[in-house]
XYZ file of C-alpha atoms in Angstrom:
682
model
C -8.820 -30.035 20.752
C -12.011 -31.973 21.569
C -12.054 -35.645 20.632
C -14.974 -37.263 18.785
C -15.549 -41.002 18.675
C -18.668 -42.917 17.664
C -19.297 -46.606 17.027
C -22.200 -48.159 15.102
C -22.576 -51.933 14.991
C -25.069 -53.171 12.402
C -25.998 -56.864 12.694
C -22.778 -57.404 14.645
C -24.073 -58.417 18.092
C -22.364 -56.558 20.942
C -23.198 -56.355 24.632
C -23.540 -52.935 26.210
C -20.332 -53.707 28.090
C -18.513 -54.327 24.764
C -19.907 -51.129 23.274
C -18.880 -48.998 26.251
C -15.436 -50.591 26.234
C -14.988 -49.686 22.534
C -16.195 -46.118 23.168
C -13.918 -45.599 26.180
C -10.939 -47.104 24.380
C -11.571 -44.718 21.490
C -11.585 -41.786 23.924
C -8.332 -42.972 25.508
C -6.694 -42.955 22.072
C -7.802 -39.315 21.750
C -6.667 -38.247 25.232
C -3.469 -36.748 23.833
C -5.537 -34.053 22.092
C -6.101 -32.383 25.475
C -9.393 -32.336 27.413
C -10.969 -31.623 30.779
C -14.214 -33.654 30.745
C -15.722 -36.619 28.924
C -19.076 -38.226 28.184
C -20.918 -40.977 26.310
C -24.406 -41.371 24.859
C -25.884 -44.863 24.421
C -29.277 -46.563 24.075
C -30.934 -46.686 27.470
C -33.372 -49.593 27.757
C -32.675 -53.060 29.167
C -35.007 -55.049 26.887
C -33.869 -57.965 24.733
C -35.089 -56.103 21.633
C -32.656 -53.439 20.432
C -35.473 -51.462 18.773
C -37.244 -50.876 22.085
C -33.952 -49.991 23.825
C -33.255 -47.401 21.130
C -36.388 -45.472 22.135
C -34.469 -43.970 25.057
C -30.993 -42.471 25.223
C -28.822 -42.485 28.337
C -26.137 -39.834 28.843
C -23.238 -40.362 31.236
C -20.900 -37.369 31.576
C -18.178 -36.448 34.035
C -15.546 -33.804 34.639
C -11.954 -35.078 34.581
C -10.252 -37.931 32.791
C -11.746 -40.898 30.899
C -10.895 -43.059 33.930
C -13.338 -40.988 36.028
C -16.034 -41.438 33.342
C -15.395 -45.203 33.377
C -15.922 -45.267 37.139
C -19.131 -43.241 36.768
C -20.468 -45.710 34.166
C -19.971 -48.613 36.547
C -21.859 -46.745 39.263
C -25.023 -46.595 37.128
C -27.740 -48.729 38.682
C -30.261 -48.551 35.843
C -28.255 -50.042 32.985
C -27.645 -53.724 32.408
C -24.179 -54.113 30.908
C -24.917 -57.621 29.622
C -27.831 -56.660 27.341
C -26.959 -57.540 23.740
C -27.566 -55.177 20.802
C -27.783 -56.384 17.224
C -27.782 -52.748 16.085
C -26.572 -49.827 18.173
C -24.992 -46.384 17.871
C -22.888 -45.096 20.742
C -21.233 -41.665 20.705
C -18.439 -40.423 22.963
C -16.503 -37.205 23.442
C -13.596 -35.579 25.265
C -14.175 -31.851 25.776
C -11.588 -29.073 25.822
C -13.484 -26.219 27.487
C -14.114 -23.075 25.424
C -17.673 -21.967 26.277
C -18.383 -22.744 29.934
C -16.286 -24.298 32.696
C -15.486 -28.027 32.770
C -18.564 -29.699 34.326
C -20.958 -32.581 33.591
C -23.684 -30.222 32.301
C -21.256 -28.520 29.887
C -19.747 -31.838 28.735
C -20.811 -33.555 25.542
C -22.965 -35.174 24.301
C -25.269 -32.152 24.492
C -28.999 -32.857 24.372
C -32.029 -31.305 22.701
C -34.362 -31.638 25.687
C -34.921 -33.469 28.976
C -35.992 -36.598 27.040
C -32.704 -36.748 25.083
C -34.549 -36.947 21.744
C -31.458 -35.724 19.882
C -27.880 -35.688 21.153
C -24.747 -34.348 19.483
C -20.974 -34.315 19.958
C -18.985 -31.393 18.576
C -15.388 -30.323 17.957
C -14.980 -26.660 17.013
C -16.591 -23.308 17.807
C -19.952 -21.999 16.561
C -19.493 -18.252 16.162
C -23.186 -17.336 15.760
C -24.425 -19.441 18.695
C -25.693 -16.406 20.637
C -28.062 -15.416 17.817
C -29.239 -19.016 17.449
C -29.739 -19.348 21.193
C -31.747 -16.136 21.333
C -33.974 -17.357 18.491
C -34.522 -20.784 20.066
C -35.282 -19.297 23.484
C -37.913 -17.096 21.824
C -39.494 -20.326 20.522
C -39.666 -21.774 24.032
C -36.568 -24.008 24.053
C -34.863 -24.064 27.457
C -31.070 -24.137 27.768
C -29.184 -25.801 30.626
C -25.504 -25.379 29.688
C -23.170 -22.503 28.789
C -21.929 -24.225 25.638
C -22.244 -23.216 22.005
C -22.926 -26.887 21.182
C -26.286 -27.014 22.976
C -27.688 -24.658 20.323
C -26.974 -27.365 17.702
C -28.897 -30.016 19.668
C -31.831 -27.624 20.197
C -31.740 -26.513 16.547
C -32.035 -30.055 15.193
C -35.010 -30.594 17.552
C -36.560 -27.360 16.254
C -36.124 -28.566 12.659
C -37.708 -31.905 13.598
C -40.611 -30.297 15.469
C -41.325 -28.061 12.456
C -40.896 -30.729 9.772
C -43.294 -30.570 6.874
C -43.692 -34.348 6.703
C -43.157 -37.374 8.927
C -40.944 -39.109 6.377
C -38.140 -36.546 6.590
C -34.827 -38.342 7.021
C -32.032 -37.707 9.516
C -29.487 -36.452 6.971
C -31.923 -33.820 5.677
C -32.452 -32.495 9.213
C -28.702 -32.255 9.761
C -28.192 -30.500 6.414
C -30.765 -27.900 7.401
C -29.020 -27.393 10.728
C -25.553 -26.965 9.201
C -26.898 -24.311 6.818
C -27.629 -22.162 9.883
C -24.240 -22.667 11.559
C -21.257 -20.327 11.275
C -17.780 -21.207 12.507
C -15.931 -24.511 12.649
C -17.405 -27.883 13.520
C -17.214 -31.635 13.294
C -20.496 -33.183 14.484
C -22.010 -36.614 15.053
C -25.733 -36.920 15.807
C -27.831 -39.641 17.452
C -31.620 -39.650 17.927
C -34.429 -41.744 19.411
C -36.438 -40.915 16.266
C -33.835 -42.565 14.035
C -32.740 -45.737 15.896
C -29.568 -47.385 14.630
C -28.787 -44.400 12.390
C -25.843 -42.021 12.566
C -25.137 -38.727 10.809
C -21.763 -36.979 10.839
C -20.688 -33.745 9.184
C -17.753 -31.339 9.239
C -16.660 -27.846 8.302
C -13.194 -26.690 9.331
C -12.659 -29.427 11.950
C -11.408 -32.946 11.154
C -13.693 -35.980 10.931
C -13.048 -39.380 9.394
C -14.944 -42.649 9.206
C -13.649 -46.176 9.638
C -15.373 -49.187 8.042
C -15.024 -52.781 9.188
C -16.676 -55.840 7.697
C -15.689 -59.448 7.133
C -17.448 -59.275 3.775
C -16.602 -57.615 0.480
C -17.814 -54.029 0.342
C -19.986 -52.743 -2.496
C -17.478 -50.093 -3.610
C -14.172 -48.483 -2.746
C -15.359 -45.046 -3.931
C -18.555 -43.651 -2.430
C -20.254 -41.223 -4.849
C -21.227 -37.849 -3.417
C -24.980 -37.276 -3.694
C -26.179 -33.731 -4.349
C -29.592 -32.312 -3.679
C -31.822 -31.901 -6.694
C -32.906 -28.372 -7.562
C -35.829 -26.349 -6.213
C -38.381 -29.189 -5.914
C -37.019 -30.250 -2.571
C -38.595 -27.258 -0.856
C -42.037 -28.722 -1.421
C -41.315 -32.370 -0.990
C -39.510 -34.290 1.681
C -37.784 -36.736 -0.570
C -35.041 -34.161 -0.708
C -32.158 -36.583 -0.847
C -31.501 -38.713 -3.905
C -32.373 -42.360 -3.579
C -29.726 -44.590 -2.049
C -28.994 -47.918 -3.677
C -26.056 -50.146 -4.464
C -24.635 -47.567 -6.879
C -24.603 -44.752 -4.349
C -23.967 -46.452 -0.989
C -21.311 -48.395 0.803
C -22.392 -51.719 2.327
C -21.200 -55.356 2.586
C -22.347 -57.375 -0.430
C -23.017 -60.873 0.888
C -24.101 -60.241 4.447
C -25.504 -57.238 6.253
C -22.958 -57.281 9.085
C -20.838 -54.113 9.192
C -19.336 -51.722 11.751
C -18.757 -47.981 11.308
C -16.571 -45.639 13.337
C -16.522 -41.841 13.405
C -13.399 -40.217 14.863
C -11.437 -36.975 15.043
C -8.315 -38.787 13.919
C -7.042 -42.152 12.810
C -5.392 -43.125 16.106
C -8.857 -43.910 17.559
C -9.862 -46.364 14.808
C -6.603 -48.058 13.816
C -6.996 -50.953 16.258
C -10.404 -51.736 14.717
C -9.812 -51.129 11.017
C -7.331 -49.586 8.610
C -10.014 -48.717 6.020
C -11.022 -45.090 6.400
C -12.868 -42.319 4.573
C -11.736 -38.726 5.119
C -14.752 -36.431 4.970
C -14.462 -33.062 3.204
C -15.886 -29.750 4.434
C -19.729 -29.734 4.215
C -19.985 -33.495 3.604
C -22.901 -35.090 5.433
C -22.234 -38.802 6.027
C -25.347 -40.797 6.898
C -25.551 -44.434 7.980
C -29.050 -45.837 7.537
C -29.880 -49.564 7.672
C -26.155 -50.316 7.618
C -25.593 -48.366 4.388
C -23.291 -45.360 4.255
C -24.079 -42.511 1.875
C -22.430 -39.099 1.560
C -24.454 -35.998 0.729
C -23.764 -32.381 -0.127
C -26.123 -29.468 -0.686
C -24.175 -27.506 -3.292
C -21.928 -28.597 -6.115
C -18.786 -26.475 -6.464
C -16.225 -26.236 -9.246
C -13.380 -28.651 -8.586
C -15.393 -30.918 -6.261
C -14.264 -34.531 -6.433
C -17.326 -36.678 -7.256
C -16.571 -39.468 -4.766
C -14.876 -40.213 -1.437
C -12.290 -42.981 -1.610
C -11.829 -45.647 1.041
C -8.162 -45.324 1.960
C -5.958 -47.899 3.663
C -4.010 -46.501 6.605
C -0.354 -47.455 6.844
C -0.284 -46.680 10.572
C 0.224 -49.607 12.958
C -1.164 -49.962 16.473
C 2.309 -50.266 18.034
C 3.119 -46.779 16.725
C 0.539 -45.267 19.079
C 1.557 -47.361 22.123
C 4.158 -46.228 24.681
C 6.144 -49.451 24.683
C 8.809 -49.413 27.410
C 8.784 -45.630 27.818
C 7.175 -43.717 30.677
C 5.421 -41.280 28.335
C 4.737 -40.690 24.657
C 6.955 -37.604 24.669
C 9.943 -39.599 25.924
C 9.266 -42.284 23.310
C 9.026 -39.686 20.537
C 12.278 -37.978 21.571
C 14.081 -41.323 21.362
C 12.422 -42.197 18.032
C 14.144 -39.275 16.286
C 17.030 -41.282 14.765
C 14.374 -43.395 12.990
C 11.920 -40.583 12.247
C 14.496 -38.437 10.403
C 15.519 -41.519 8.381
C 11.839 -42.039 7.475
C 11.593 -38.404 6.371
C 14.575 -38.912 4.034
C 13.795 -42.490 2.933
C 13.448 -42.824 -0.833
C 14.013 -39.096 -1.272
C 17.781 -38.658 -0.994
C 20.282 -40.718 -2.941
C 23.507 -40.253 -0.952
C 25.632 -41.912 -3.636
C 24.885 -39.471 -6.432
C 23.714 -36.543 -4.230
C 20.219 -36.292 -5.726
C 17.014 -35.264 -3.965
C 13.513 -36.277 -5.114
C 10.315 -34.975 -3.539
C 7.473 -36.736 -5.355
C 4.807 -34.445 -3.962
C 6.476 -31.408 -5.578
C 7.635 -32.856 -8.898
C 4.766 -31.393 -10.950
C 5.259 -27.916 -9.503
C 9.013 -27.570 -8.891
C 9.632 -25.551 -12.104
C 6.933 -23.090 -11.086
C 8.373 -22.853 -7.558
C 11.854 -22.175 -8.984
C 10.416 -19.226 -10.966
C 8.765 -17.608 -7.926
C 9.761 -14.224 -6.447
C 9.365 -15.006 -2.741
C 8.868 -17.903 -0.312
C 6.504 -17.435 2.640
C 6.568 -20.047 5.434
C 3.364 -19.885 7.497
C 2.855 -21.886 10.701
C 2.124 -21.807 14.439
C 4.099 -22.841 17.513
C 6.754 -25.516 16.974
C 6.094 -25.620 13.219
C 6.833 -21.882 13.085
C 10.171 -22.565 14.794
C 10.987 -25.165 12.114
C 10.505 -22.365 9.559
C 12.743 -19.968 11.523
C 15.399 -22.714 11.849
C 15.630 -23.279 8.088
C 15.074 -19.720 6.821
C 18.809 -18.980 6.562
C 19.691 -22.057 4.526
C 16.609 -21.560 2.320
C 17.761 -18.007 1.571
C 21.291 -19.221 0.908
C 20.393 -22.061 -1.457
C 17.409 -20.519 -3.268
C 18.671 -16.895 -3.289
C 15.066 -15.837 -2.722
C 13.646 -13.647 0.051
C 12.090 -15.918 2.683
C 9.423 -14.686 5.117
C 8.487 -16.756 8.163
C 5.061 -15.852 9.511
C 2.915 -16.797 12.485
C -0.404 -17.732 10.862
C -2.576 -15.732 13.266
C -0.515 -12.549 12.813
C -0.278 -13.088 9.048
C -4.086 -13.039 8.877
C -4.493 -10.126 11.297
C -2.264 -7.938 9.100
C -4.020 -8.837 5.830
C -0.493 -9.436 4.505
C -0.061 -8.691 0.774
C 0.331 -11.951 -1.183
C 0.912 -12.141 -4.942
C 0.532 -14.696 -7.705
C 4.310 -15.185 -7.978
C 4.660 -16.055 -4.258
C 4.966 -19.629 -3.006
C 3.394 -20.144 0.409
C 4.364 -23.094 2.634
C 1.964 -24.231 5.372
C 3.753 -26.238 8.043
C 1.599 -28.240 10.479
C 2.073 -31.563 12.248
C -1.663 -32.356 12.297
C -2.530 -30.610 9.047
C -5.648 -29.285 10.797
C -4.279 -26.184 12.587
C -7.119 -23.654 12.256
C -5.018 -20.489 11.831
C -2.768 -22.128 9.230
C -5.816 -23.463 7.382
C -7.407 -19.996 7.289
C -4.109 -18.527 6.041
C -3.990 -21.216 3.338
C -7.429 -20.213 2.059
C -6.420 -16.541 2.200
C -3.342 -17.239 0.016
C -5.275 -19.411 -2.444
C -7.801 -16.618 -2.984
C -4.888 -14.371 -3.984
C -3.506 -16.817 -6.533
C -0.315 -17.924 -4.741
C 0.999 -21.463 -5.160
C 0.448 -23.350 -1.880
C 2.637 -26.137 -0.472
C 1.755 -28.276 2.562
C 4.319 -29.748 4.946
C 2.343 -32.064 7.240
C 2.600 -35.311 9.158
C -0.980 -36.489 8.629
C -2.219 -38.167 5.450
C -5.697 -36.977 4.512
C -5.525 -33.832 6.676
C -7.207 -30.610 5.550
C -3.929 -28.832 4.725
C -2.576 -31.811 2.761
C -5.794 -31.954 0.727
C -6.256 -28.226 0.115
C -2.700 -27.266 -0.888
C -1.581 -27.474 -4.531
C 1.292 -29.810 -3.646
C 3.275 -30.845 -0.595
C 5.728 -32.922 1.385
C 4.616 -35.526 3.907
C 7.228 -35.659 6.663
C 6.618 -39.353 7.530
C 7.564 -38.920 11.201
C 4.892 -41.379 12.339
C 2.052 -40.597 14.775
C 2.977 -37.991 17.384
C 0.858 -38.346 20.527
C 2.608 -36.108 23.088
C 1.180 -32.573 23.082
C 4.710 -31.091 23.108
C 6.018 -31.720 19.592
C 9.499 -33.249 19.307
C 10.082 -35.620 16.399
C 7.741 -33.638 14.124
C 9.987 -30.580 14.617
C 13.159 -32.386 13.544
C 11.373 -34.043 10.605
C 9.902 -30.715 9.449
C 13.430 -29.286 9.716
C 14.830 -32.066 7.506
C 11.930 -31.797 5.009
C 12.560 -28.061 4.518
C 16.313 -28.691 4.121
C 15.516 -31.269 1.406
C 13.320 -28.709 -0.353
C 16.203 -26.193 -0.301
C 18.541 -28.842 -1.783
C 16.019 -29.639 -4.518
C 15.721 -25.949 -5.450
C 19.462 -25.597 -6.192
C 20.211 -28.948 -7.809
C 21.066 -27.343 -11.175
C 23.247 -24.475 -9.887
C 26.910 -25.341 -10.400
C 28.324 -22.710 -8.022
C 26.410 -24.151 -5.064
C 27.232 -27.848 -5.663
C 30.091 -28.145 -3.098
C 27.868 -26.671 -0.369
C 24.970 -28.865 -1.492
C 27.102 -32.029 -1.315
C 28.322 -31.040 2.142
C 24.731 -30.756 3.422
C 23.635 -34.035 1.809
C 26.542 -35.903 3.396
C 25.679 -34.193 6.692
C 22.155 -35.611 6.394
C 23.663 -39.060 5.799
C 25.367 -39.143 9.212
C 22.643 -37.202 11.037
C 20.754 -40.239 12.491
C 23.951 -41.577 14.094
C 24.755 -38.160 15.537
C 21.241 -37.931 17.013
C 21.850 -41.278 18.761
C 25.026 -39.834 20.270
C 23.102 -36.823 21.615
C 20.426 -39.109 23.097
C 23.177 -40.939 25.010
C 23.546 -37.741 27.084
C 20.165 -38.415 28.726
C 21.576 -39.296 32.165
C 23.760 -36.203 32.183
C 20.789 -33.997 31.274
C 18.666 -35.638 33.969
C 21.296 -34.621 36.556
C 21.178 -31.076 35.241
C 17.377 -31.097 35.589
C 17.687 -31.970 39.295
C 19.616 -28.719 39.761
C 17.105 -26.597 37.837
C 13.642 -27.993 38.542
C 12.908 -25.748 41.532
C 13.758 -22.568 39.632
C 10.988 -20.234 38.485
C 12.583 -19.055 35.237
C 15.223 -19.929 32.652
C 16.754 -17.921 29.780
C 17.999 -19.642 26.606
C 20.341 -17.657 24.348
C 21.816 -18.201 20.913
C 22.035 -16.643 17.469
C 22.232 -17.508 13.779
C 21.101 -21.057 13.111
C 20.425 -21.553 16.829
C 17.966 -18.748 17.507
C 15.159 -21.126 16.506
C 16.611 -23.721 18.901
C 16.320 -21.169 21.732
C 12.697 -20.416 20.848
C 11.806 -24.099 20.548
C 13.623 -25.106 23.767
C 11.897 -22.292 25.671
C 8.519 -23.332 24.278
C 9.044 -26.951 25.376
C 9.934 -25.832 28.911
C 6.879 -23.534 29.057
C 4.533 -26.182 27.694
C 5.223 -29.067 30.016
C 7.040 -27.698 33.093
C 5.000 -24.462 33.513
C 8.262 -22.610 34.246
C 8.751 -19.188 32.705
C 11.290 -19.570 29.924
C 12.408 -17.252 27.167
C 14.380 -17.774 23.993
C 16.621 -14.748 23.437
C 18.590 -13.742 20.349
C 22.113 -13.267 21.728
C 22.621 -10.228 19.471
C 19.790 -8.494 21.364
C 21.334 -9.094 24.797
C 22.508 -5.512 25.319
C 19.144 -4.146 24.190
C 17.328 -5.227 27.347
C 17.553 -8.918 28.315
C 20.981 -8.466 29.969
C 19.161 -6.701 32.821
C 17.716 -10.094 33.835
C 21.114 -11.742 34.260
C 22.529 -12.229 37.783
C 24.038 -15.074 39.795
C 20.594 -16.566 40.529
C 19.086 -16.539 37.016
C 19.542 -19.874 35.165
C 20.964 -19.201 31.700
C 21.492 -21.746 28.919
C 23.644 -20.633 25.983
C 24.125 -22.371 22.642
C 27.595 -21.769 21.174
C 28.605 -23.731 18.068
C 31.621 -23.529 15.748
C 29.874 -21.659 12.930
C 29.927 -18.118 11.499
C 28.435 -16.639 14.713
C 30.960 -18.307 17.040
C 32.971 -15.163 17.877
C 29.821 -13.113 18.487
C 28.415 -15.826 20.769
C 31.682 -15.818 22.727
C 31.227 -12.062 23.239
C 27.705 -12.662 24.573
C 29.077 -15.346 26.909
C 31.627 -12.893 28.329
C 28.878 -10.326 28.938
C 26.822 -12.889 30.873
C 29.800 -14.057 32.928
C 30.776 -10.434 33.719
C 27.312 -10.001 35.346
C 27.976 -13.010 37.618
C 25.872 -15.245 35.397
C 26.719 -18.944 35.461
C 25.578 -20.150 32.057
C 25.113 -23.776 31.089
C 26.588 -24.191 27.604
C 25.423 -26.452 24.798
C 28.538 -26.584 22.629
C 30.559 -28.576 20.128
C 32.349 -31.452 21.872
C 35.545 -30.523 20.010
C 35.427 -26.911 21.182
C 38.054 -27.383 23.910
C 38.494 -23.658 24.523
C 34.830 -23.093 25.422
C 34.680 -26.287 27.494
C 37.822 -25.285 29.445
C 36.430 -21.849 30.369
C 32.967 -23.065 31.458
C 31.734 -24.658 34.656
C 28.903 -26.666 33.048
C 28.647 -27.870 29.416
C 26.530 -30.263 27.378
C 28.802 -31.461 24.577
C 27.159 -32.442 21.279
C 28.813 -33.844 18.126
C 29.698 -31.522 15.243
C 27.672 -31.462 12.026
C 27.168 -29.147 9.036
C 26.249 -25.700 10.388
C 22.693 -25.654 8.969
C 21.923 -29.102 10.490
C 23.506 -28.421 13.876
C 20.179 -27.019 15.138
C 18.715 -30.548 15.111
C 21.484 -31.764 17.429
C 21.305 -28.720 19.722
C 17.532 -28.874 20.242
C 17.467 -32.488 21.501
C 19.217 -31.696 24.846
C 16.533 -29.045 25.433
C 13.763 -31.553 24.602
C 15.268 -33.979 27.127
C 15.742 -31.221 29.706
C 12.110 -30.101 29.464
C 10.973 -33.735 29.824
C 13.053 -34.348 32.967
C 12.056 -31.003 34.503
C 8.356 -31.855 34.043
C 8.807 -35.307 35.597
C 10.704 -33.860 38.586
C 8.022 -31.209 39.063
C 5.360 -33.931 39.071
C 3.421 -32.928 35.950
C 1.699 -34.967 33.236
C 4.250 -34.805 30.410
C 1.905 -35.879 27.604
C -1.127 -33.777 28.556
C -0.044 -30.359 29.869
C -2.774 -28.190 31.370
C -4.799 -25.862 29.138
C -3.191 -27.194 25.933
C -4.375 -29.406 23.087
C -2.360 -31.366 20.534
C -4.282 -30.213 17.491
C -5.523 -26.615 17.669
C -8.596 -26.801 15.442
C -10.173 -23.483 16.493
C -8.851 -19.945 16.017
């Protein structure tokens, strides 16, 4: 969803040009999240003294891409780009429209008044904004946008205008504001009344901080400061004192830089030292010192926030020689599945180790039911592995769409184990479902690709899929890595059951050769590109399969929908006669997946039904299946693997097909319209 980026340089001299370049580069790193407008907020004066410049704030906002915002910045006549700032806070934002159409006035930063006394950037949705707006309008505050975010900017101004003392600090104001907000948010504030200070907070939406200094920092664990009891209502010294025991700052010199961002990809080129904020944390930077505050202490709260070192590298979020991130990520799959398995499977003695589950595996083995909860592509990874999970664990396995799971108030019990599958680890529906299951006493397991994400922190245990950063909105390598991670879990669950050992060994040895087989499938790229030239002008495509490959049909259809804007539908071949067969004629493109597994004969029957209605299906089949190849006019031949892993090999041709169709249709592969990479609102 929306992208937040802010940069504060404290006694690190930077020209306005440098600052704007850092802000815009941060926004470009967040472009993959999906957006339709962008904006920045910086100090406005052109004096040589940064303090006098900080008395005014300049907003520059524009509909469209970051490139358009960059052009708008260079059109500004009243700002000198060569003015140097010893201390400065700049905030920047990419907006994914929810309340109000994409336009400069609805873009962020949103302002408190015509003088820009307070400005704020926001990712999330405020659900009680109408009530807040009504209240503020009754107090004389005038609104100019349609956004929910403007109420936050006006509310902080209201709190400031009605302060009981002039020495109230910025963090206290923000705490008072957040107490009135309902919904999900990540926020960063800037104000003319607090020059060189920044305050960020979050609830339900991701926010992290990066720290960069050439000097040793005072601590690697920042203590959380809690408000003292009732006295604070009368006095303004509501926050505990901040000193070297409670703050983060460089020891020898004062020079330090801080970054606020929605995710790590925006800060990794500046620093690999980050702090992941928890829900209701208020992070305040004042005089170059970072402190973290909370209003209420809850049972189980960790008393400090650790500075973590990111393992991500800049080259991982660059396209390299590929035309798009999606293409790069499709071709990274031989490596990404190896990374998912690395250190976890010993192919010589057929053992599986998942460190994140080791303390809970006995409890999981005693459970009565597994529930896999996810959205979109992650849901398809659950569908793809349900059959092998049922086979190896001999437990009932439910696969649920998180939004529907919540809508139904699904019964969950203490002896259930609930898996939450999410690439970003921030998916709002999955996060709400996680909290729902925790309230009911179920054991929760996270399967994510993002260290420090909300799901990875809030679950009891989990598996990190180690696929590396995924930038393209249409998920590819995360799907195959989630698939492999769930297979490894199934193998771990049955490691002590003698009757299943031959099957278990077969799957483990299948995983051993999987990366090489993926490379063979990727070598079909030119062939699939030719197929795309025949299909790209069509309006619809049907994808059919059954058994292990039903999930492949759903996932392939989703990829085609997402980035080509063609209608596509994944159909269970066993349901063909119950309605979908009516769509089949000589003009309707049909793709069928037929593999040499237990559903082979049934799939052949479905093929005959399609052909009898003058359908001309394109088959994805086993390259050794000479009978099917001989009787078909068009086939994509993939190598054979263990039946439960074949879905990984059959989905890659559909990933490549969707990519080539989108390119031929002239669309932006990485940023499809109306979609965001990380869906952080319900």
